Coordinates of C-alpha atoms and ligand atoms in Angstrom, one line a residue:
M25 CA 0.0 0.0 0.0
N26 CA 1.4 3.4 -0.9
H27 CA 1.9 5.8 1.9
L28 CA -0.7 8.7 1.8
D29 CA -0.9 11.3 4.5
W30 CA -3.6 13.8 4.7
V31 CA -3.3 17.1 6.7
T32 CA -6.3 19.1 8.0
S33 CA -5.4 22.8 8.2
K34 CA -6.8 26.0 9.6
P35 CA -8.7 28.4 9.1
H36 CA -11.9 26.3 9.7
Q37 CA -15.0 27.2 8.1
P38 CA -18.6 26.0 8.7
L39 CA -19.6 22.9 6.6
H40 CA -22.4 23.4 4.4
G41 CA -24.1 21.6 1.4
S42 CA -25.6 18.1 0.5
V43 CA -23.3 15.3 0.9
R44 CA -23.9 12.0 -1.1
V45 CA -22.1 9.2 0.6
P46 CA -21.6 5.9 -1.1
G47 CA -23.6 2.8 -0.8
D48 CA -23.8 0.4 2.2
K49 CA -20.8 -1.9 2.6
S50 CA -22.7 -4.5 4.6
M51 CA -25.4 -4.7 2.1
S52 CA -23.1 -4.7 -1.0
H53 CA -21.2 -7.8 0.3
R54 CA -24.5 -9.6 0.8
A55 CA -26.3 -8.6 -2.4
L56 CA -23.3 -9.9 -4.4
M57 CA -23.2 -13.3 -2.6
L58 CA -27.1 -14.0 -2.7
A59 CA -27.2 -12.6 -6.4
A60 CA -24.4 -15.2 -7.1
L61 CA -26.4 -18.0 -5.9
A62 CA -29.7 -16.9 -7.4
D63 CA -31.5 -18.6 -10.3
G64 CA -31.0 -15.8 -12.8
E65 CA -29.8 -12.1 -13.4
C66 CA -29.9 -9.7 -10.6
R67 CA -29.2 -5.9 -10.9
I68 CA -27.6 -4.1 -7.9
G69 CA -27.9 -0.4 -7.7
G70 CA -26.0 1.8 -5.2
F71 CA -23.2 -0.9 -4.9
L72 CA -20.3 0.5 -2.9
E73 CA -17.2 0.8 -5.3
G74 CA -14.8 0.2 -2.2
E75 CA -11.9 -2.2 -2.1
D76 CA -13.6 -4.5 0.4
T77 CA -16.7 -5.0 -1.8
R78 CA -14.8 -5.2 -5.1
A79 CA -12.7 -8.0 -3.4
T80 CA -15.8 -10.0 -2.8
A81 CA -16.9 -9.4 -6.4
T82 CA -13.6 -10.7 -7.6
S83 CA -13.7 -13.9 -5.5
L84 CA -17.4 -14.6 -6.8
S85 CA -16.1 -14.1 -10.4
R86 CA -13.3 -16.6 -9.7
F87 CA -16.0 -19.2 -8.8
G88 CA -17.4 -18.7 -12.1
V89 CA -20.1 -16.1 -11.5
A90 CA -20.2 -13.4 -14.4
I91 CA -20.6 -9.9 -12.8
D92 CA -20.9 -6.9 -15.2
A93 CA -20.4 -3.4 -14.1
P94 CA -22.5 -1.2 -16.4
G95 CA -21.7 1.9 -14.5
P96 CA -20.3 3.2 -11.3
G97 CA -22.4 1.8 -8.4
E98 CA -24.0 -0.8 -10.6
R99 CA -23.6 -4.5 -11.0
I100 CA -25.4 -7.2 -13.0
V101 CA -24.8 -10.5 -11.4
H102 CA -25.6 -13.5 -13.5
G103 CA -26.6 -16.0 -10.7
V104 CA -25.4 -19.7 -11.1
G105 CA -27.9 -21.2 -8.7
M106 CA -27.3 -22.8 -5.3
H107 CA -25.0 -25.6 -6.8
G108 CA -23.4 -23.6 -9.7
L109 CA -20.2 -22.3 -8.0
R110 CA -17.0 -23.9 -9.4
A111 CA -13.6 -24.3 -7.7
A112 CA -11.3 -21.4 -8.1
S113 CA -7.7 -22.0 -8.9
G114 CA -5.4 -20.6 -6.3
S115 CA -6.4 -18.6 -3.3
L116 CA -8.8 -15.8 -3.0
D117 CA -7.8 -12.5 -1.6
C118 CA -10.3 -10.9 0.8
G119 CA -8.1 -7.9 1.1
N120 CA -9.1 -5.9 4.3
A121 CA -12.6 -7.2 4.5
G122 CA -13.6 -9.1 7.6
T123 CA -17.2 -9.3 6.4
G124 CA -16.1 -10.6 2.9
M125 CA -14.0 -13.3 4.6
R126 CA -16.3 -14.4 7.3
L127 CA -19.4 -14.6 5.1
L128 CA -17.7 -16.3 2.3
T129 CA -16.3 -18.8 4.7
G130 CA -19.9 -19.7 5.7
L131 CA -21.0 -19.8 2.2
L132 CA -18.0 -22.0 1.1
A133 CA -18.3 -24.5 3.9
G134 CA -20.9 -26.4 2.2
Q135 CA -19.6 -26.4 -1.4
A136 CA -18.4 -29.5 -3.2
F137 CA -14.8 -28.0 -3.6
D138 CA -11.8 -26.6 -1.6
S139 CA -11.2 -23.0 -1.3
V140 CA -8.4 -21.0 0.3
L141 CA -9.1 -17.4 1.7
T142 CA -6.4 -14.8 2.4
G143 CA -6.3 -11.3 3.5
D144 CA -4.0 -8.3 4.2
A145 CA -1.9 -7.7 7.2
S146 CA -4.8 -6.4 9.2
L147 CA -7.3 -9.2 8.2
S148 CA -4.6 -11.7 8.7
A149 CA -4.6 -10.7 12.4
R150 CA -8.2 -10.9 13.0
P151 CA -9.9 -13.8 15.0
M152 CA -11.6 -16.4 12.7
N153 CA -12.4 -19.1 15.3
R154 CA -15.7 -17.4 16.0
V155 CA -16.8 -18.7 12.6
I156 CA -14.6 -21.7 12.4
D157 CA -15.7 -23.4 15.6
P158 CA -19.5 -23.2 14.9
L159 CA -19.2 -24.1 11.3
A160 CA -17.1 -27.1 12.4
R161 CA -20.0 -28.2 14.5
M162 CA -22.2 -27.9 11.5
G163 CA -19.9 -30.4 9.7
A164 CA -17.4 -28.1 7.9
R165 CA -13.7 -28.7 7.9
I166 CA -11.6 -25.4 7.9
D167 CA -7.9 -25.2 8.5
S168 CA -6.4 -21.9 9.8
H169 CA -3.2 -20.6 11.3
N170 CA -4.1 -20.7 15.0
G171 CA -7.5 -19.3 14.4
L172 CA -6.2 -16.6 11.9
P173 CA -6.2 -16.5 8.1
P174 CA -5.4 -17.9 5.6
L175 CA -8.3 -20.2 5.8
H176 CA -8.4 -23.5 3.9
I177 CA -12.1 -24.6 3.6
H178 CA -12.4 -28.1 2.7
G179 CA -15.4 -29.0 0.3
G180 CA -17.4 -32.1 0.1
H181 CA -18.5 -32.2 3.7
A182 CA -22.3 -32.7 4.5
M183 CA -23.5 -29.9 6.6
H184 CA -26.3 -30.1 9.2
G185 CA -28.1 -27.4 11.0
M186 CA -27.7 -26.5 14.6
R187 CA -28.7 -24.0 17.2
H188 CA -25.8 -21.6 18.0
I189 CA -25.9 -19.5 21.1
S190 CA -23.4 -16.9 20.1
P191 CA -21.1 -15.5 22.9
M192 CA -20.5 -12.2 21.0
A193 CA -22.9 -9.7 19.2
S194 CA -21.6 -10.2 15.7
A195 CA -23.7 -10.0 12.5
Q196 CA -20.7 -11.5 10.6
V197 CA -20.8 -14.7 12.7
K198 CA -24.6 -14.9 12.5
S199 CA -24.5 -14.5 8.7
A200 CA -21.7 -17.0 8.2
L201 CA -23.7 -19.6 10.0
L202 CA -27.1 -18.6 8.2
L203 CA -25.2 -18.9 4.7
A204 CA -23.8 -22.2 5.7
G205 CA -27.3 -23.1 6.8
L206 CA -28.6 -22.7 3.2
Y207 CA -26.7 -25.9 2.3
A208 CA -27.4 -27.9 5.6
E209 CA -29.7 -30.5 6.3
G210 CA -32.4 -29.2 8.9
D211 CA -32.6 -25.9 10.7
T212 CA -29.9 -23.5 11.5
E213 CA -30.6 -21.1 14.3
V214 CA -28.5 -18.3 15.8
V215 CA -29.3 -16.7 19.1
E216 CA -27.4 -13.4 20.0
P217 CA -26.5 -11.8 23.3
Q218 CA -27.7 -8.4 21.8
P219 CA -29.5 -8.0 18.4
T220 CA -27.2 -7.2 15.4
R221 CA -27.9 -5.9 11.8
D222 CA -30.2 -8.1 10.0
Y223 CA -29.4 -7.5 6.4
T224 CA -28.7 -11.3 5.7
E225 CA -32.1 -12.2 7.0
R226 CA -34.1 -9.4 5.2
M227 CA -32.1 -10.1 2.0
L228 CA -32.6 -13.9 2.0
R229 CA -36.4 -13.2 2.4
A230 CA -36.3 -10.7 -0.5
F231 CA -34.7 -13.4 -2.5
G232 CA -37.6 -15.9 -1.6
W233 CA -35.8 -17.8 1.1
P234 CA -37.9 -18.4 4.2
V235 CA -36.2 -17.0 7.3
D236 CA -37.8 -16.6 10.8
F237 CA -36.2 -13.7 12.6
T238 CA -36.7 -11.3 15.4
P239 CA -34.1 -9.0 16.9
G240 CA -31.4 -11.2 18.5
R241 CA -32.6 -14.5 16.8
A242 CA -32.7 -15.9 13.4
R243 CA -33.6 -19.4 11.9
L244 CA -33.8 -21.0 8.6
A245 CA -33.9 -24.4 7.0
G246 CA -31.7 -25.6 4.1
G247 CA -32.8 -26.8 0.7
Y248 CA -34.6 -24.0 -1.0
V249 CA -33.6 -21.8 -4.0
L250 CA -32.9 -18.1 -4.2
H251 CA -35.1 -16.3 -6.8
A252 CA -33.2 -13.6 -8.7
T253 CA -34.2 -10.2 -7.5
D254 CA -32.9 -6.6 -8.0
V255 CA -31.5 -4.8 -4.9
E256 CA -31.2 -1.1 -4.4
I257 CA -28.6 -0.2 -1.8
P258 CA -28.9 3.0 0.3
A259 CA -26.1 5.2 1.4
D260 CA -24.0 3.8 4.1
F261 CA -25.0 5.1 7.7
S262 CA -21.5 4.4 8.8
S263 CA -20.0 6.7 6.0
A264 CA -22.7 9.4 6.8
A265 CA -21.6 9.2 10.5
F266 CA -18.3 11.2 9.9
F267 CA -20.4 14.1 8.6
M268 CA -23.0 13.9 11.2
V269 CA -20.3 14.3 13.9
A270 CA -18.4 16.9 11.8
A271 CA -21.4 19.1 11.2
S272 CA -22.3 18.8 14.9
I273 CA -19.0 20.0 16.2
V274 CA -17.9 22.6 13.7
E275 CA -19.5 26.0 14.5
G276 CA -22.0 27.3 12.0
S277 CA -22.4 24.1 10.1
E278 CA -25.5 22.7 8.4
L279 CA -25.3 19.4 6.2
Q280 CA -27.9 17.4 4.4
L281 CA -27.1 13.7 3.9
P282 CA -29.7 12.3 1.4
A283 CA -31.1 8.8 1.1
V284 CA -29.2 7.2 4.1
G285 CA -30.1 3.7 5.3
L286 CA -31.8 3.9 8.7
N287 CA -32.0 0.2 9.7
P288 CA -32.5 0.5 13.3
R289 CA -29.6 -1.9 14.0
R290 CA -27.4 0.7 12.5
T291 CA -28.5 3.9 14.0
G292 CA -27.3 3.9 17.6
L293 CA -25.1 7.0 17.0
L294 CA -28.0 9.0 16.1
A295 CA -29.6 8.3 19.5
A296 CA -26.3 8.8 21.3
L297 CA -25.5 12.2 19.6
R298 CA -29.1 13.4 20.4
Q299 CA -28.6 12.4 24.0
M300 CA -25.5 14.7 23.9
G301 CA -27.6 17.5 22.6
A302 CA -27.0 17.2 18.8
D303 CA -29.3 18.8 16.3
I304 CA -30.1 16.1 13.8
R305 CA -33.5 15.7 11.9
I306 CA -34.5 12.9 9.7
E307 CA -36.8 14.0 6.8
N308 CA -38.6 12.2 4.0
E309 CA -38.5 8.7 5.7
R310 CA -39.2 6.0 3.1
Q311 CA -38.3 2.5 2.2
T312 CA -36.0 1.1 -0.5
S313 CA -35.7 -2.7 -1.1
G314 CA -37.3 -3.3 2.2
E315 CA -34.9 -1.0 4.1
P316 CA -35.9 2.2 5.8
I317 CA -34.1 5.2 4.5
G318 CA -34.3 9.0 5.0
D319 CA -32.5 12.3 4.5
I320 CA -30.4 13.4 7.5
V321 CA -30.1 17.1 8.2
V322 CA -27.5 18.0 10.8
R323 CA -26.8 21.5 12.4
H324 CA -24.0 22.5 14.7
A325 CA -25.0 22.2 18.4
P326 CA -23.0 22.2 21.6
L327 CA -22.6 18.7 22.9
R328 CA -22.4 17.5 26.5
G329 CA -20.9 14.2 27.8
I330 CA -23.0 11.2 28.5
E331 CA -22.7 7.8 30.0
L332 CA -23.3 5.9 26.7
P333 CA -26.0 3.1 27.3
A334 CA -24.3 -0.3 26.7
A335 CA -27.4 -1.3 24.9
L336 CA -26.6 1.1 22.1
V337 CA -23.1 -0.3 21.5
P338 CA -23.9 -3.0 18.9
D339 CA -26.1 -0.5 17.0
M340 CA -23.2 1.8 16.6
I341 CA -20.2 -0.5 16.7
D342 CA -18.6 0.9 13.6
E343 CA -19.4 4.6 14.6
L344 CA -17.7 4.4 17.9
P345 CA -14.4 5.8 16.7
V346 CA -16.0 9.0 15.4
F347 CA -18.2 9.0 18.5
F348 CA -14.9 9.3 20.7
V349 CA -14.3 12.5 18.7
A350 CA -17.6 13.9 19.6
A351 CA -17.0 13.0 23.2
S352 CA -13.5 14.8 23.0
V353 CA -15.1 18.0 22.3
A354 CA -18.3 17.6 24.4
E355 CA -18.5 19.5 27.7
G356 CA -17.8 17.2 30.5
R357 CA -17.0 13.4 30.7
T358 CA -18.2 10.6 28.4
V359 CA -18.1 7.0 29.6
I360 CA -18.2 4.2 27.0
S361 CA -18.4 0.5 28.2
G362 CA -19.5 -2.8 26.6
A363 CA -17.3 -2.2 23.6
A364 CA -14.7 -4.8 23.8
E365 CA -15.5 -6.0 20.2
L366 CA -13.7 -2.7 19.1
R367 CA -10.4 -4.4 20.0
V368 CA -10.7 -6.8 17.2
K369 CA -11.8 -4.7 14.2
E370 CA -9.4 -3.6 11.4
S371 CA -7.3 -2.3 14.3
D372 CA -7.7 -2.2 18.1
R373 CA -10.1 0.7 17.8
I374 CA -10.0 1.6 21.6
A375 CA -6.3 1.7 21.6
S376 CA -6.0 3.6 18.2
M377 CA -8.5 6.3 19.1
A378 CA -7.0 6.7 22.6
S379 CA -3.6 7.2 21.3
G380 CA -4.6 9.6 18.5
L381 CA -6.8 11.8 20.6
R382 CA -4.1 11.8 23.4
T383 CA -1.7 13.2 20.7
L384 CA -4.2 16.1 20.2
G385 CA -4.3 16.8 23.9
V386 CA -7.5 14.9 25.0
V387 CA -7.6 13.4 28.4
I388 CA -8.8 9.8 27.8
E389 CA -8.6 6.6 30.0
E390 CA -8.6 3.4 28.2
T391 CA -10.6 0.6 29.8
P392 CA -10.8 -3.1 28.7
D393 CA -14.1 -2.5 27.1
G394 CA -14.3 1.2 26.5
A395 CA -12.8 4.5 27.5
I396 CA -13.5 7.5 29.7
I397 CA -13.2 10.7 27.7
H398 CA -12.9 14.2 29.2
G399 CA -14.1 16.8 26.7
G400 CA -12.0 19.9 26.0
R401 CA -10.2 21.6 23.2
L402 CA -8.1 19.9 20.6
G403 CA -4.5 20.7 19.5
G404 CA -2.7 19.6 16.5
G405 CA -0.1 16.8 15.9
V406 CA 0.8 13.8 13.7
V407 CA -1.4 10.7 14.3
S408 CA -1.6 7.3 12.7
S409 CA -4.5 5.7 10.9
H410 CA -3.3 2.4 12.2
L411 CA -4.1 1.3 8.7
D412 CA -7.7 1.4 9.7
H413 CA -10.2 3.4 7.4
R414 CA -12.5 4.5 10.2
I415 CA -9.7 5.6 12.4
A416 CA -8.3 7.7 9.6
M417 CA -11.6 9.4 8.8
S418 CA -12.4 9.9 12.5
M419 CA -9.0 11.8 13.1
V420 CA -9.8 13.9 10.0
V421 CA -13.1 15.0 11.7
A422 CA -11.1 15.7 14.9
G423 CA -8.8 17.8 12.7
Q424 CA -11.7 20.0 11.7
V425 CA -12.0 21.6 15.2
A426 CA -8.3 21.3 16.3
R427 CA -6.4 24.6 17.0
A428 CA -3.5 23.5 14.9
P429 CA -3.0 21.1 11.8
V430 CA -3.5 17.4 12.2
R431 CA -1.6 15.2 10.0
V432 CA -3.1 11.7 9.7
A433 CA -0.6 9.2 8.5
D434 CA -1.4 6.3 6.0
C435 CA -4.8 7.3 4.9
A436 CA -5.0 4.9 1.8
P437 CA -7.1 2.4 3.6
V438 CA -10.0 4.9 3.3
A439 CA -10.6 3.5 -0.1
T440 CA -11.7 0.2 1.5
S441 CA -15.1 1.7 2.5
F442 CA -15.3 5.2 1.3
P443 CA -13.7 6.0 -2.0
G444 CA -13.8 9.7 -2.8
F445 CA -14.0 10.7 0.9
R446 CA -11.4 13.5 0.7
E447 CA -13.0 15.1 -2.3
I448 CA -16.6 14.8 -0.9
A449 CA -15.4 16.3 2.4
S450 CA -13.4 19.0 0.9
D451 CA -16.5 20.1 -1.3
C452 CA -18.6 20.5 1.8
G453 CA -15.9 22.6 3.6
F454 CA -13.6 20.3 5.3
A455 CA -10.0 21.7 5.6
L456 CA -8.2 18.8 4.2
R457 CA -5.4 18.2 1.7
V458 CA -2.9 15.6 0.8
A459 CA 0.4 16.0 2.5
S460 CA 3.4 16.8 0.3
Ligands
S3P30 C1 -20.6 -6.2 9.8 C2 -20.7 -6.5 11.0 C3 -19.9 -5.9 12.2 C4 -19.3 -4.6 11.6 C5 -18.7 -4.7 10.3 C6 -19.8 -5.2 9.3 C7 -21.4 -7.0 8.8 O1 -18.8 -6.7 12.4 O2 -18.3 -4.1 12.5 O3 -18.1 -3.5 9.9 O4 -21.6 -6.5 7.6 O5 -22.0 -8.1 9.1 P1 -18.9 -7.9 13.6 O6 -19.9 -8.9 13.0 O7 -17.5 -8.5 13.8 O8 -19.6 -7.2 14.8

């Protein structure tokens, strides 16, 4: 990866305008996978042109699925049917994508052929036993390097359904098991300690596969077919989150974020920021492809610290890094707990944010499952992205209210989830340039 540093620089100006953020990452991965197994041609609109989701498309092509890209954000997937995938020669590179690797592992566990999945340095350090162990109990055989990638998924093993009581709130684990369950004899059921995003369940239903689900529980039986259907993917709430926090904390700002996905399992940040006093309105609520969407309007407002309710954490798991930034400029203290999962994301996000914010002068105590952040004024400095897209963008947001320039080292990973972030941010008033 080439080294690309970004610098935020004074003078700051209010943020204004309408910001169109790219399509939802979670839905883009899933839409590709279900369309690949469907019985015909599916059109995907609003597809995220990020490195993560393109890696999933490349893997599926290597299994023999023809995928056309008629225009940016569009894919036509020529589904091969439930038993139409063919062995790929060589290993498949999932890049930086935990969702890609874990969901594909479930999908591949019940195939007739072997597959090998690899990833970049960050993904190669992420725990895979959370999917390997339950899949093994369903009959799969998967070799790893002590629970880490690369994963060798052995084909030709008969899968059987089971009930899995998941120890962690993880939509990736749930989804991997449900995808394996499509090929299993009998019922596969996943029970979660706290409800997580339900895109796999909703999208399977849209493709005509019966799924029984309520928040925190999902069950399906194997042996049906997926009927080709078109999917329209809304803008990614997690990408919109950087602009929601930025407009909340930069004085005089007002931003519109049109057509953002508002699945209730994703919008914890909205509730958290409102508790802090943020001025955020949702307008024009509607549905697209069975998902709630709406236009978000954010105005600057003074924020005050809160004790973040632990129940909100799974609904804002990817937004916590930028929430740390909101807490850093809020009046008073913010306490975050119940977020130990942050330590096994693209980086250890508690440690990454604590070290970056400390460099900017924030008083922040790390705890095993969160942090205590004392709000104040931010200074400048050089911080690292830790090769984590969301850390890079969060530190750029922090730089919008810092009294001196913030240099964020290694911003190239932003392209995994948010290609065009720098240009889109600059257009609405972010002080941000590529470092020379
Ligand atoms: C995702 C689930 C979450 C989230 C990730 C996307 C998904 O991961 O952090 O960005 O698409 O299912 P976990 O399942 O590890 O919580």
